[in-house]
Short mmCIF file of C-alpha atoms (C1' of nucleotides) in Angstrom, two decimals:
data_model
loop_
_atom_site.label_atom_id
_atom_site.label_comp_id
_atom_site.label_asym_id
_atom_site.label_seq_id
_atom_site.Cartn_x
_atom_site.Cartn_y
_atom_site.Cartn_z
CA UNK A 1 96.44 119.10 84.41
CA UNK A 2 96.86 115.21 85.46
CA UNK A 3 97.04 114.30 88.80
CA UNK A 4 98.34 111.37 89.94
CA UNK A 5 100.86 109.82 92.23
CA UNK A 6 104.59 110.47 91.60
CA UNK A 7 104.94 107.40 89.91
CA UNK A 8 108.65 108.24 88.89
CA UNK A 9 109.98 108.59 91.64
CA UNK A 10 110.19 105.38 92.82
CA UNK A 11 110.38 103.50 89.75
CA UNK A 12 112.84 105.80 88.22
CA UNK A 13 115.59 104.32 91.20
CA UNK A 14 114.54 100.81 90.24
CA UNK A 15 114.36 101.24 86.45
CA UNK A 16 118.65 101.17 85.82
CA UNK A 17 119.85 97.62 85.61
CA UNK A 18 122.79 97.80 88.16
CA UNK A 19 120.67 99.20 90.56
CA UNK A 20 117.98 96.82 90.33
CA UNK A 21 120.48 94.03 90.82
CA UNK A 22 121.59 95.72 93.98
CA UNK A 23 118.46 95.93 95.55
CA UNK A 24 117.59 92.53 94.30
CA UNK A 25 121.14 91.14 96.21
CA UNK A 26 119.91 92.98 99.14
CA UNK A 27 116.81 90.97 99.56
CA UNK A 28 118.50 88.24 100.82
CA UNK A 29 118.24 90.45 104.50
CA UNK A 30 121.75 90.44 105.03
CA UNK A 31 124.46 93.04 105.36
CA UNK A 32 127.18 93.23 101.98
CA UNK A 33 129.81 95.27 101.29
CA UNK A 34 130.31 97.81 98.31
CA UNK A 35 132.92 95.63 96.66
CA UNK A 36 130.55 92.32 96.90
CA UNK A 37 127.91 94.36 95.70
CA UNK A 38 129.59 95.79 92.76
CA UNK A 39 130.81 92.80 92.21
CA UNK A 40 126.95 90.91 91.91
CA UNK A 41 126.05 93.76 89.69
CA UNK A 42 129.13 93.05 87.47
CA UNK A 43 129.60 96.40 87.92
CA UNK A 44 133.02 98.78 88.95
CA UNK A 45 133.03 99.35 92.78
CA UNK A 46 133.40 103.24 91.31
CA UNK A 47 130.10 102.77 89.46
CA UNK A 48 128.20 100.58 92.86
CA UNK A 49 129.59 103.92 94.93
CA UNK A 50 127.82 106.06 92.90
CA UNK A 51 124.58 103.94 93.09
CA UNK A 52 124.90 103.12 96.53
CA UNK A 53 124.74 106.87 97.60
CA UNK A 54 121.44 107.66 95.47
CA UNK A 55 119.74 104.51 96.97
CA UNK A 56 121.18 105.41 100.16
CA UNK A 57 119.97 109.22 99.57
CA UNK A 58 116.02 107.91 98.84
CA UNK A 59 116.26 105.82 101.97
CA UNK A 60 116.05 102.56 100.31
CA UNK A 61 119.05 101.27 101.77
CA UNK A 62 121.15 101.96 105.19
CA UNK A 63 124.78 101.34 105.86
CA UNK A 64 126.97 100.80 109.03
CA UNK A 65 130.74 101.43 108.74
CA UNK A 66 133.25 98.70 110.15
CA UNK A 67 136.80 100.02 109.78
CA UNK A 68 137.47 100.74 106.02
CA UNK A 69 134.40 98.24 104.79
CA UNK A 70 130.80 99.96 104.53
CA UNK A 71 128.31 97.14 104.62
CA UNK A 72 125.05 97.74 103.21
CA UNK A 73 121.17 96.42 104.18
CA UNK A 74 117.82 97.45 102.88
CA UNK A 75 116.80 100.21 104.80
CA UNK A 76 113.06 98.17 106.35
CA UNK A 77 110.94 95.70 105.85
CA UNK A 78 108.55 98.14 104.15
CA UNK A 79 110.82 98.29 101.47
CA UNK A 80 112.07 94.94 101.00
CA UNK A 81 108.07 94.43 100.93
CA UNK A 82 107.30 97.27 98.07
CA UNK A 83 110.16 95.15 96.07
CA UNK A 84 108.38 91.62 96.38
CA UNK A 85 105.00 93.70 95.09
CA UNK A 86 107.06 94.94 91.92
CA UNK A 87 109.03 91.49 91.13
CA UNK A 88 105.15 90.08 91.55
CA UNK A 89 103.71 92.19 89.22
CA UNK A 90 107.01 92.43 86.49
CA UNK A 91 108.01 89.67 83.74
CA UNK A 92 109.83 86.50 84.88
CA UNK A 93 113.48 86.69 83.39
CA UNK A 94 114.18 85.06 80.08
CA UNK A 95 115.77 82.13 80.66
CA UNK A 96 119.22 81.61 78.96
CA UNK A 97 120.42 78.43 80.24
CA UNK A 98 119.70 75.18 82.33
CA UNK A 99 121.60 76.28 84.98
CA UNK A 100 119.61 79.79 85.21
CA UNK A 101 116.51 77.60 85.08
CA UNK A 102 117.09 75.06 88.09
CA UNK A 103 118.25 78.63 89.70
CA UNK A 104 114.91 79.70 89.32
CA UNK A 105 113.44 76.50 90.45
CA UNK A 106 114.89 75.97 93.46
CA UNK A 107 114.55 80.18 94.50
CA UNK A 108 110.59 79.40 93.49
CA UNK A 109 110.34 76.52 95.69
CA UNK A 110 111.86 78.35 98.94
CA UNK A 111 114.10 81.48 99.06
CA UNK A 112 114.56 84.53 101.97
CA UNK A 113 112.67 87.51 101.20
CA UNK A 114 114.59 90.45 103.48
CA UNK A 115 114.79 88.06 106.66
CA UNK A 116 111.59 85.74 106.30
CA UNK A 117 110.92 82.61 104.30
CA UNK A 118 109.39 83.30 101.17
CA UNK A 119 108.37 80.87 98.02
CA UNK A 120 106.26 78.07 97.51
CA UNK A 121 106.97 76.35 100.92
CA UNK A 122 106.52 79.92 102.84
CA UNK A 123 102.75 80.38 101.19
CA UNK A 124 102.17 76.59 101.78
CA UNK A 125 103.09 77.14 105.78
CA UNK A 126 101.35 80.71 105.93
CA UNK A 127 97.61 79.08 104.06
CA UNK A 128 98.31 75.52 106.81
CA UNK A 129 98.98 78.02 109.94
CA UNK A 130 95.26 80.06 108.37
CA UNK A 131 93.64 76.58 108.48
CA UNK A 132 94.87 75.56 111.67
CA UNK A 133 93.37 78.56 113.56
CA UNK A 134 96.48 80.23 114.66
CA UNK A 135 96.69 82.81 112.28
CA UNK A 136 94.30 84.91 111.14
CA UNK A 137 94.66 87.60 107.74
CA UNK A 138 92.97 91.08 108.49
CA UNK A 139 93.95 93.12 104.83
CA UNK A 140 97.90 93.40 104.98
CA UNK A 141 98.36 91.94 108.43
CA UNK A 142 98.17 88.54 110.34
CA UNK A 143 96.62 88.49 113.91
CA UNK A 144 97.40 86.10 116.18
CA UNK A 145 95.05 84.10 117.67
CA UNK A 146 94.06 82.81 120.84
CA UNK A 147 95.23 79.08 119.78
CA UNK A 148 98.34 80.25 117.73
CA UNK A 149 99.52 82.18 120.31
CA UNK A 150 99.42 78.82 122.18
CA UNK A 151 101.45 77.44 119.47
CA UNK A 152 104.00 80.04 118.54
CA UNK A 153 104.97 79.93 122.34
CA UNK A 154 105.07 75.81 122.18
CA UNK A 155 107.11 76.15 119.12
CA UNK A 156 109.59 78.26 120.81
CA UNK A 157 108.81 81.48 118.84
CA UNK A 158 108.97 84.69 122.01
CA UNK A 159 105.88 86.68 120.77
CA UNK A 160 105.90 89.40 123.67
CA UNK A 161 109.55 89.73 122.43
CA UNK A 162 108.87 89.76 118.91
CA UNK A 163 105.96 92.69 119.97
CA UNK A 164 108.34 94.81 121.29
CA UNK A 165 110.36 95.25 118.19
CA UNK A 166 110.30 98.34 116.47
CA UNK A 167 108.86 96.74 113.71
CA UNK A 168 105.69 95.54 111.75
CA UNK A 169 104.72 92.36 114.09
CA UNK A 170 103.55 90.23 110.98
CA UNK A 171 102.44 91.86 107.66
CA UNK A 172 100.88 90.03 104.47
CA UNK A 173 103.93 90.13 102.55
CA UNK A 174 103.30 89.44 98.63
CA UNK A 175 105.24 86.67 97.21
CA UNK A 176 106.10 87.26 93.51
CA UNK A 177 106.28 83.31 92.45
CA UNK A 178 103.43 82.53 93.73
CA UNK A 179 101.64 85.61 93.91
CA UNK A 180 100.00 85.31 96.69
CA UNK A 181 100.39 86.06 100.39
CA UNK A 182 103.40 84.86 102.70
CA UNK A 183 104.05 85.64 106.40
CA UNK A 184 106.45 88.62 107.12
CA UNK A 185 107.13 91.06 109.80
CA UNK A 186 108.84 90.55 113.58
CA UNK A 187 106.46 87.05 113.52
CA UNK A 188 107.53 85.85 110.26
CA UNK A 189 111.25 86.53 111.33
CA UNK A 190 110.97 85.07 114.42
CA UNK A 191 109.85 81.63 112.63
CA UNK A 192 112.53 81.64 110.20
CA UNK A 193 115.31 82.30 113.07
CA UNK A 194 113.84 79.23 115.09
CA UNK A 195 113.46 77.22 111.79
CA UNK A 196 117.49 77.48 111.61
CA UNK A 197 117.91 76.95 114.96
CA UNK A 198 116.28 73.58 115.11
CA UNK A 199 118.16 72.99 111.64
CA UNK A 200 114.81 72.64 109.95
CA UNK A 201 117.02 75.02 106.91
CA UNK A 202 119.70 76.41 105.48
CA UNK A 203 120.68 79.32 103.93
CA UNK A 204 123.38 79.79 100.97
CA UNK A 205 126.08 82.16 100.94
CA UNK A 206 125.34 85.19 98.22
CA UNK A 207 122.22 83.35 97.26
CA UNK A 208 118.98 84.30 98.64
CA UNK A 209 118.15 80.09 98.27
CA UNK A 210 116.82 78.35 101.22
CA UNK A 211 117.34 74.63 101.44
CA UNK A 212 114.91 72.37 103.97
CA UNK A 213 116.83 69.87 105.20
CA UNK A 214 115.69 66.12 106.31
CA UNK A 215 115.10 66.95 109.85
CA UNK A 216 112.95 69.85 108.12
CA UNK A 217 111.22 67.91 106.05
CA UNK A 218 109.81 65.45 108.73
CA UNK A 219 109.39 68.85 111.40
CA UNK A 220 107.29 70.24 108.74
CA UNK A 221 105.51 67.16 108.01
CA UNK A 222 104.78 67.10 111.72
CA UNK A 223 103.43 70.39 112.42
CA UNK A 224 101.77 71.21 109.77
CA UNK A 225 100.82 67.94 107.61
CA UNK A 226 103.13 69.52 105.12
CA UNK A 227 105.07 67.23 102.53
CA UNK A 228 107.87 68.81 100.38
CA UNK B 1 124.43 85.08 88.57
CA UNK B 2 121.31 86.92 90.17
CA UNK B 3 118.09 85.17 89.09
CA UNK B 4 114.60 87.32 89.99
CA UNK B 5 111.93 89.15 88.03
CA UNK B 6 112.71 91.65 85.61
CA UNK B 7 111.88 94.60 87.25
CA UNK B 8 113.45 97.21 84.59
CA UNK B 9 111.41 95.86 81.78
CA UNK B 10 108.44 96.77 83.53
CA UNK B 11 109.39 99.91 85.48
CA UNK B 12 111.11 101.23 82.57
CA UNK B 13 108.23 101.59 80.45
CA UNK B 14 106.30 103.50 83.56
CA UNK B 15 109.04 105.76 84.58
CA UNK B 16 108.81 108.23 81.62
CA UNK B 17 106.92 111.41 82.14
CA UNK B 18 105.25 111.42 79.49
CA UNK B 19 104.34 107.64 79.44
CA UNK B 20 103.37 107.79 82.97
CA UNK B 21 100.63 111.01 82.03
CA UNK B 22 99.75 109.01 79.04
CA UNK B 23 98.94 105.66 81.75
CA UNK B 24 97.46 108.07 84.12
CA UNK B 25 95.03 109.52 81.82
CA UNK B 26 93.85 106.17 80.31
CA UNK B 27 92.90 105.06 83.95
CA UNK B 28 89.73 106.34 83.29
CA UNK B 29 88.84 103.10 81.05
CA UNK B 30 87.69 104.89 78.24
CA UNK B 31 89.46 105.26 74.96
CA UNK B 32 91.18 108.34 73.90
CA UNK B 33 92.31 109.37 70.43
CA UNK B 34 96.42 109.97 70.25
CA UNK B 35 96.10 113.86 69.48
CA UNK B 36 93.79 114.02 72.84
CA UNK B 37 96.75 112.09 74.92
CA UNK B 38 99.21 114.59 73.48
CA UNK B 39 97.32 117.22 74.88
CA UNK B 40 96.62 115.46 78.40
CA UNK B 41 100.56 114.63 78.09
CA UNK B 42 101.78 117.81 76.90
CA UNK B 43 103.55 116.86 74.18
CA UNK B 44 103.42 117.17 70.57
CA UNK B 45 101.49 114.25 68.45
CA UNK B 46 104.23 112.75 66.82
CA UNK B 47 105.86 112.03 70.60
CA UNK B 48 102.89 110.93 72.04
CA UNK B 49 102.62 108.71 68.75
CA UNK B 50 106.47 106.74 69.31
CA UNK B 51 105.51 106.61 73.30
CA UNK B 52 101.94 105.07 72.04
CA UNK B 53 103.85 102.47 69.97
CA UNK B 54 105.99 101.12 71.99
CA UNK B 55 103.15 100.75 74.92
CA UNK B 56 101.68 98.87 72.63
CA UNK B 57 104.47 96.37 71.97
CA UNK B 58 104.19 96.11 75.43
CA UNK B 59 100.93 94.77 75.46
CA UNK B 60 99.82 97.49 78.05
CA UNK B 61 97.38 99.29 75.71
CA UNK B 62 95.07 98.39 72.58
CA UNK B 63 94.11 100.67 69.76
CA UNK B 64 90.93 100.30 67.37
CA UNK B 65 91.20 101.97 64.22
CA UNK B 66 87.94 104.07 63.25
CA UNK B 67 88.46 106.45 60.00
CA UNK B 68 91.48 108.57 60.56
CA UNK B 69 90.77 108.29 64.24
CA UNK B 70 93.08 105.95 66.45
CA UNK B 71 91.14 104.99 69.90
CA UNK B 72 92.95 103.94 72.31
CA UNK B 73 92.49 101.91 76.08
CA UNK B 74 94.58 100.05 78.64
CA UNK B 75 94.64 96.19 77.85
CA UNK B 76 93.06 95.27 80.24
CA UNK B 77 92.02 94.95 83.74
CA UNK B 78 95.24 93.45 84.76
CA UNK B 79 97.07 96.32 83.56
CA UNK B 80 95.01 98.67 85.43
CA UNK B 81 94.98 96.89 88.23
CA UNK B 82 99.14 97.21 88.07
CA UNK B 83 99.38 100.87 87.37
CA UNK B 84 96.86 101.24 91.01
CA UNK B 85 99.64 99.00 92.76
CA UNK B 86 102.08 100.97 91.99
CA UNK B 87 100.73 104.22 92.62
CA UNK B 88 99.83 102.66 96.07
CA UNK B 89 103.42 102.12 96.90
CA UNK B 90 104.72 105.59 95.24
CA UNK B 91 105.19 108.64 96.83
CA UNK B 92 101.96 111.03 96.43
CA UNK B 93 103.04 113.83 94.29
CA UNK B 94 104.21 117.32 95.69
CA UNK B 95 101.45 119.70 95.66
CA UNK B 96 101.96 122.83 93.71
CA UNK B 97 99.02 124.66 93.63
CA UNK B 98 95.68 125.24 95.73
CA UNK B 99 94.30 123.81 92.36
CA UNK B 100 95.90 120.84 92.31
CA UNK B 101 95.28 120.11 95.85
CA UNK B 102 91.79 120.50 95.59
CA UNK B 103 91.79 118.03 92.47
CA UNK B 104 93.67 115.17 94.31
CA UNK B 105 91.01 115.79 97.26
CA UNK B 106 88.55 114.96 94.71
CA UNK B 107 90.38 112.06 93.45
CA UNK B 108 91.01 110.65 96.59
CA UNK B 109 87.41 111.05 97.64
CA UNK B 110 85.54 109.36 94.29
CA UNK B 111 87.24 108.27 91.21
CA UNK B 112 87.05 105.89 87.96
CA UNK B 113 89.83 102.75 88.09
CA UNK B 114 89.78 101.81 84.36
CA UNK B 115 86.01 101.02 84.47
CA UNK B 116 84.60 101.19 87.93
CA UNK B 117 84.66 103.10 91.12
CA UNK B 118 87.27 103.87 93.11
CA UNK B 119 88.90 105.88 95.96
CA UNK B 120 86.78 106.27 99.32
CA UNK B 121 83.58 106.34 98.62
CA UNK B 122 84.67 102.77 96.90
CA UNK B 123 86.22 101.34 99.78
CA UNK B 124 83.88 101.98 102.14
CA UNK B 125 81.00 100.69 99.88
CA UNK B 126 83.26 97.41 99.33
CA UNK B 127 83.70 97.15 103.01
CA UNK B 128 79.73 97.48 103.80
CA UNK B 129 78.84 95.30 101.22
CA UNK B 130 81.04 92.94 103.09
CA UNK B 131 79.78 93.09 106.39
CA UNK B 132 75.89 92.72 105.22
CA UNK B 133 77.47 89.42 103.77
CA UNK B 134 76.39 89.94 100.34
CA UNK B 135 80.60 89.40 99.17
CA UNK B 136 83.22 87.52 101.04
CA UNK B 137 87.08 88.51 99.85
CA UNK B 138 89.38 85.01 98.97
CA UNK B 139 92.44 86.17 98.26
CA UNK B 140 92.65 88.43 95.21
CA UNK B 141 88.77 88.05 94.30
CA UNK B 142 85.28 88.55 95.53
CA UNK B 143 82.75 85.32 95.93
CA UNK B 144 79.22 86.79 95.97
CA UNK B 145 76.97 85.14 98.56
CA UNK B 146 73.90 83.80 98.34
CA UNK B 147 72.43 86.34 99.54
CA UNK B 148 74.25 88.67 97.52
CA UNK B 149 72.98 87.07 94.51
CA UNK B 150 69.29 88.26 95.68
CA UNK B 151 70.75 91.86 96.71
CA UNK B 152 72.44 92.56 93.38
CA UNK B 153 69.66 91.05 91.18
CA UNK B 154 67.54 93.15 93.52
CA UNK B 155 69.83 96.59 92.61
CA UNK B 156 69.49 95.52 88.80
CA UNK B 157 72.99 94.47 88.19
CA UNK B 158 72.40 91.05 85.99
CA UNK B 159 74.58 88.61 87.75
CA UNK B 160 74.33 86.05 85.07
CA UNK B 161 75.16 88.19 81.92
CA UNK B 162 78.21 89.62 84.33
CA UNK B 163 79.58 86.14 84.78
CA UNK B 164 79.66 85.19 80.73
CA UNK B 165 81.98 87.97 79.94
CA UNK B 166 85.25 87.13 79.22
CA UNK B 167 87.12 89.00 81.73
CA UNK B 168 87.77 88.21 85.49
CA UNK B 169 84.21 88.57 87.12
CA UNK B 170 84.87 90.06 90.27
CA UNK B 171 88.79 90.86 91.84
CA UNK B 172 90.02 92.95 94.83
CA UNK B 173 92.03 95.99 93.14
CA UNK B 174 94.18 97.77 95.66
CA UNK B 175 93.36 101.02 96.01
CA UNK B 176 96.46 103.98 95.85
CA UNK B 177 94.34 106.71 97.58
CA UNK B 178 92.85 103.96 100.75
CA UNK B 179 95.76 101.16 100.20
CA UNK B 180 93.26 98.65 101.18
CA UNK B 181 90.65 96.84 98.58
CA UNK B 182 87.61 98.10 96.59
CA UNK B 183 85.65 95.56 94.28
CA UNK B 184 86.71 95.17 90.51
CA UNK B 185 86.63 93.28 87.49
CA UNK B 186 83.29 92.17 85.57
CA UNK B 187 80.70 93.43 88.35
CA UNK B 188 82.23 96.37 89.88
CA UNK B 189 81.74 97.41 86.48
CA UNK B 190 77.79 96.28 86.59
CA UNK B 191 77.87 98.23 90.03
CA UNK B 192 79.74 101.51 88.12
CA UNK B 193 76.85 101.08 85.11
CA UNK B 194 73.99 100.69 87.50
CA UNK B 195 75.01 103.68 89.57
CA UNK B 196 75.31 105.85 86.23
CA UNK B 197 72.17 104.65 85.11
CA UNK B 198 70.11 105.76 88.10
CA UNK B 199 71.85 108.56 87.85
CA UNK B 200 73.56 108.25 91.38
CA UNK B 201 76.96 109.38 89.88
CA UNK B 202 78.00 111.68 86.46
CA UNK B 203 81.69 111.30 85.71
CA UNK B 204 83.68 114.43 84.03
CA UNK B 205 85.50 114.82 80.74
CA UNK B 206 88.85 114.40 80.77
CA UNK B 207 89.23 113.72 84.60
CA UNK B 208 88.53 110.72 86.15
CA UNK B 209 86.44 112.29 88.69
CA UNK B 210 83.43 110.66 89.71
CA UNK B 211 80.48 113.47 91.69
CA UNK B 212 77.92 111.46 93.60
CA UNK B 213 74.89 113.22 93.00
CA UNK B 214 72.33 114.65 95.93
CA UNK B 215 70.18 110.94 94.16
CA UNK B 216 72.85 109.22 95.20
CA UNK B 217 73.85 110.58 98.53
CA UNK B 218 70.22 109.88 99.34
CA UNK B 219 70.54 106.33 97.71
CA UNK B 220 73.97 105.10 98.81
CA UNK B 221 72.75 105.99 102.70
CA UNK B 222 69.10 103.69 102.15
CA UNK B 223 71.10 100.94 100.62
CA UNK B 224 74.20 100.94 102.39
CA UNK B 225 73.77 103.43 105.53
CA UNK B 226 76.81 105.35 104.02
CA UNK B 227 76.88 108.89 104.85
CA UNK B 228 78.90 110.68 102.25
"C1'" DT C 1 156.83 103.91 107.87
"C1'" DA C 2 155.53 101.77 103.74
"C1'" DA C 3 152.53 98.87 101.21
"C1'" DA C 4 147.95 96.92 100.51
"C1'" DT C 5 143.09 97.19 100.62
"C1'" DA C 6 138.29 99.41 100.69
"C1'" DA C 7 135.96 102.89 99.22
"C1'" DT C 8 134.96 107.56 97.41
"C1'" DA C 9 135.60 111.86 94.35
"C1'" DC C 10 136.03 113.85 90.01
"C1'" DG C 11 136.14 114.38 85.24
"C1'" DA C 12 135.83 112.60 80.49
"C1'" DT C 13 133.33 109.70 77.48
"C1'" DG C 14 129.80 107.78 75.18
"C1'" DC C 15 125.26 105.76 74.93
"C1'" DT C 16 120.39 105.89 75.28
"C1'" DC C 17 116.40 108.08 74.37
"C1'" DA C 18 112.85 111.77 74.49
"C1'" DT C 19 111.72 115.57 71.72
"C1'" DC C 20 110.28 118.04 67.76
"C1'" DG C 21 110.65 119.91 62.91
"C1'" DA C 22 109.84 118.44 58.32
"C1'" DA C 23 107.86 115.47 55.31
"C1'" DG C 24 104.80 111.72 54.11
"C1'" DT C 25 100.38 108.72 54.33
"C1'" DA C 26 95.56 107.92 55.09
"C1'" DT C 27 90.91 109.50 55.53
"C1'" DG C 28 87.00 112.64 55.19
"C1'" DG C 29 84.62 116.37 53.42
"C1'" DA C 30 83.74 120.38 50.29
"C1'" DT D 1 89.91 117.23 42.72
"C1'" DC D 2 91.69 119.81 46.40
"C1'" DC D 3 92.18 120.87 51.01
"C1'" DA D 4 91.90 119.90 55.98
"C1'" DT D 5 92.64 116.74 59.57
"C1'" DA D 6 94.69 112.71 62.14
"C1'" DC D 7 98.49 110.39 62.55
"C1'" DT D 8 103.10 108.33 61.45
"C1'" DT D 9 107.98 108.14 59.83
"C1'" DC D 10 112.48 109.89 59.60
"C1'" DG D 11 116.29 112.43 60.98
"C1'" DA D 12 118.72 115.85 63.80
"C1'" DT D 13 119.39 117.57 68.31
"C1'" DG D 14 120.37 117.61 72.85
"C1'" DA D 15 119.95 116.31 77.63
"C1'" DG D 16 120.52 113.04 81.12
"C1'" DC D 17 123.16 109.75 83.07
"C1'" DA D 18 125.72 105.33 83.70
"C1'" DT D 19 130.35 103.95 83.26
"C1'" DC D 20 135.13 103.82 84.19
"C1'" DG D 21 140.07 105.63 84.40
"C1'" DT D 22 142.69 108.28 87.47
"C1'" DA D 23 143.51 110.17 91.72
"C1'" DT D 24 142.59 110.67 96.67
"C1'" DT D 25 141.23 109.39 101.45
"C1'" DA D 26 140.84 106.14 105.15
"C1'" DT D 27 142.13 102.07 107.39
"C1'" DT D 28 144.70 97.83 108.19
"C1'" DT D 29 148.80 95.06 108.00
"C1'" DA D 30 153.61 94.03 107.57
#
DNA sequence: TAAATAATACGATGCTCATCGAAGTATGGA
DNA sequence: TCCATACTTCGATGAGCATCGTATTATTTA
C-alpha cells in the first residue's frame, strides 16, 4: 500500500490542453466570458461549457451571471498562486515563431499574475522594497515593516484597507520566469491598482502583458533606483 | 495566441495512477528493480515496463543496468524536489482505512525525500538549526555559517567532501506534509547518513518511513533541545 | 412577436492510451 | 545445454473522455 497525496486530482484538471489554456487566460485576474474563452482555447463554446462546469465543479474557477453572458474569474488568489508554482516548475513552450518569441519576451519582462504584477520587473521591485527595509519575507508571506508602512501610506497604497480584505494581505507568490519570489496578496494588489492610477502601466486587452510607460519608468527609477 | 509554460507536458506524465505510485515509491531515493515497482504499483511488469520508458524519455528517472536486473532512481534532486511541490499543493488523499491513516501519521511525522529527511521531525530540526545560527535560508538554498561550519564538522558530517559533489550542496525543499522548508541537497544528505550511522534513525523496506530510535530521541533533544 | 445572440444539454463519434496476454530476448545458474 | 528469471516488444482490447453537431433554453433587441 503507497501512501501519498492525491496527486491526480489536481493535475488531472490541468493535464487536458483546452483546459490548461483556460486557466492560463484566466490569470490575467480579469472576468471573460464563455464565448471569449472558448474562443482563446480555439475551442467550440459547446466544448469550453463542458470544461467550464468541471473547473467550476473543483472550485478552481467562479462565475457571476450578467443577463445571458456568464463571465468567468479564477476562483482566489490561492489558486491563481498554485498555477504560477506549476508553470515554474513545467517546460517553457517550444517556440514556433518570432512573433511567439518577442510574446514571450515581453510577458517575461512584466506580465499580471491574477491581479498583481508579476515578471522580471515585479521580482526586481519585491528584492529593492526587501533592501529598502519596508518589506520583510517570513516563509510564504511579506510583513510590513515599521518604515514600509511609512512608505506604502506615502505612496498612496490604504494598508488598514487593504487588511480588511477577505484576503491573503501579501503572500510570496512564485514567479515562473524568474523563479523566484514576487509580491502578491491584498498588498501586492493594492500596488499594482495605484501603479495604474498614477499611469506608471498599462495593461493589454486579452493579454496578460503589462507595459511600463515613460512616466513609469522615471517613477520607478525614483523610488526604487530601478532602471528598466 | 496564449504564450505560458507547458503545463500538460509536465502534469501529464504525473497524472497517471500508476505513474504517480511508480513516482511515489521512488521518493525514497533508492533504486528499485521494475518487477518491484510493478508490485508497489499494482500492475503487471510489462505495464510498469512502457510507464518506466517513457519516464525515462522524460528525463525524470535513470536506470543502471546490473545482470538481468534493471535499477532504477529519480534523476535527480530537482525532480524530487518537484514531485514534493506538488504534493504540497494537492489535495491529501481520502483516507480509507484505520491502516492507512495510521501510515500517513507516520509519514507526516518522519519520512525519506529522495535521500534525506523529511516531514516534521525535519522541519523542526531545519528551523532549530536556524535559530542557533549554524544555517541562514537565501532564497531557495541554505548558506552554512561560520559557526555552522564548526557545529557540523563537530557532528561528523565532512563539510568539505559535501561541497565537491556534483549536485546542489544544500537547497530548501518544500515540504507536502509541513508546507514550509526542511534542508536538502548535498548535506541534508550528510545529515540523513550521519543520523543512520549513529544509529539515531533505521528506515523501513519498501516505505519511506523513517523511526527515530530511543538513541536518537535522546540525541536530537542534547543537540537540538527537540522533544520528539 | 419574431429574430438574434449567449450559453447549455445531449448524444454520437472517434481518439488516446493504459492494460495485459502472448511471445521474444537477455542473463544466470544447474 | 536446458531451464528459470527479469524484462521488453507487439498486438488486441477496452475504457475514458474531449469534441462537435444538433437541439433547447434564456435573454436581448428590433
Amino acid at each position: 500500500m503507497i501512501v501519498h497525496p492525491n496527486i491526480s486530482a489536481l493535475t488531472a484538471l490541468l493535464t487536458e490542453r483546452s483546459r490548461a489554456a483556460i486557466l492560463a487566460a484566466l490569470m490575467d485576474g480579469k472576468f471573460h466570458t464563455a464565448s471569449e474563452l472558448a474562443y482563446m482555447a480555439s475551442i467550440k463554446p459547446q466544448t469550453a461549457s463542458f470544461h467550464l462546469a468541471k473547473l467550476e465543479e473543483n472550485n478552481l474557477i467562479i462565475c457571476e451571471k450578467h443577463g445571458r453572458f456568464r463571465y468567468f474569474r479564477l476562483a482566489n488568489d490561492e489558486v491563481a498562486n498554485t498555477l504560477e508554482i506549476i508553470m515554474a516548475i513545467s517546460p517553457l513552450p517550444e517556440v514556433r515563431s518570432l512573433n511567439q518569441s518577442s510574446q514571450l519576451k515581453k510577458l517575461e519582462s512584466a506580465r499580471t499574475c491574477y491581479d498583481h504584477l508579476a515578471g522580471r520587473v515585479s521580482v526586481s521591485l519585491t528584492k529593492l522594497m526587501e533592501e529598502a527595509g519596508y518589506i520583510e519575507r517570513d516563509n510564504k508571506k511579506f510583513l510590513v515593516t515599521k518604515s514600509g508602512e511609512l512608505f506604502f501610506e506615502d505612496f498612496g497604497v490604504d494598508l488598514v484597507g487593504l487588511s480588511k480584505k477577505r484576503r491573503a494581505f501579501s503572500n510570496a507568490c512564485l514567479d515562473w520566469s524568474e523563479r523566484t519570489y514576487h509580491l502578491g496578496g491584498a498588498l501586492g494588489n493594492g500596488l499594482f491598482e495605484r501603479y495604474l492610477e498614477l499611469d506608471w502601466i498599462e495593461t493589454k486587452e486579452n493579454s496578460r502583458e503589462v507595459v511600463i510607460t515613460d512616466r513609469g519608468k522615471s517613477g520607478f527609477k525614483d523610488l526604487f533606483g530601478l532602471e528598466i
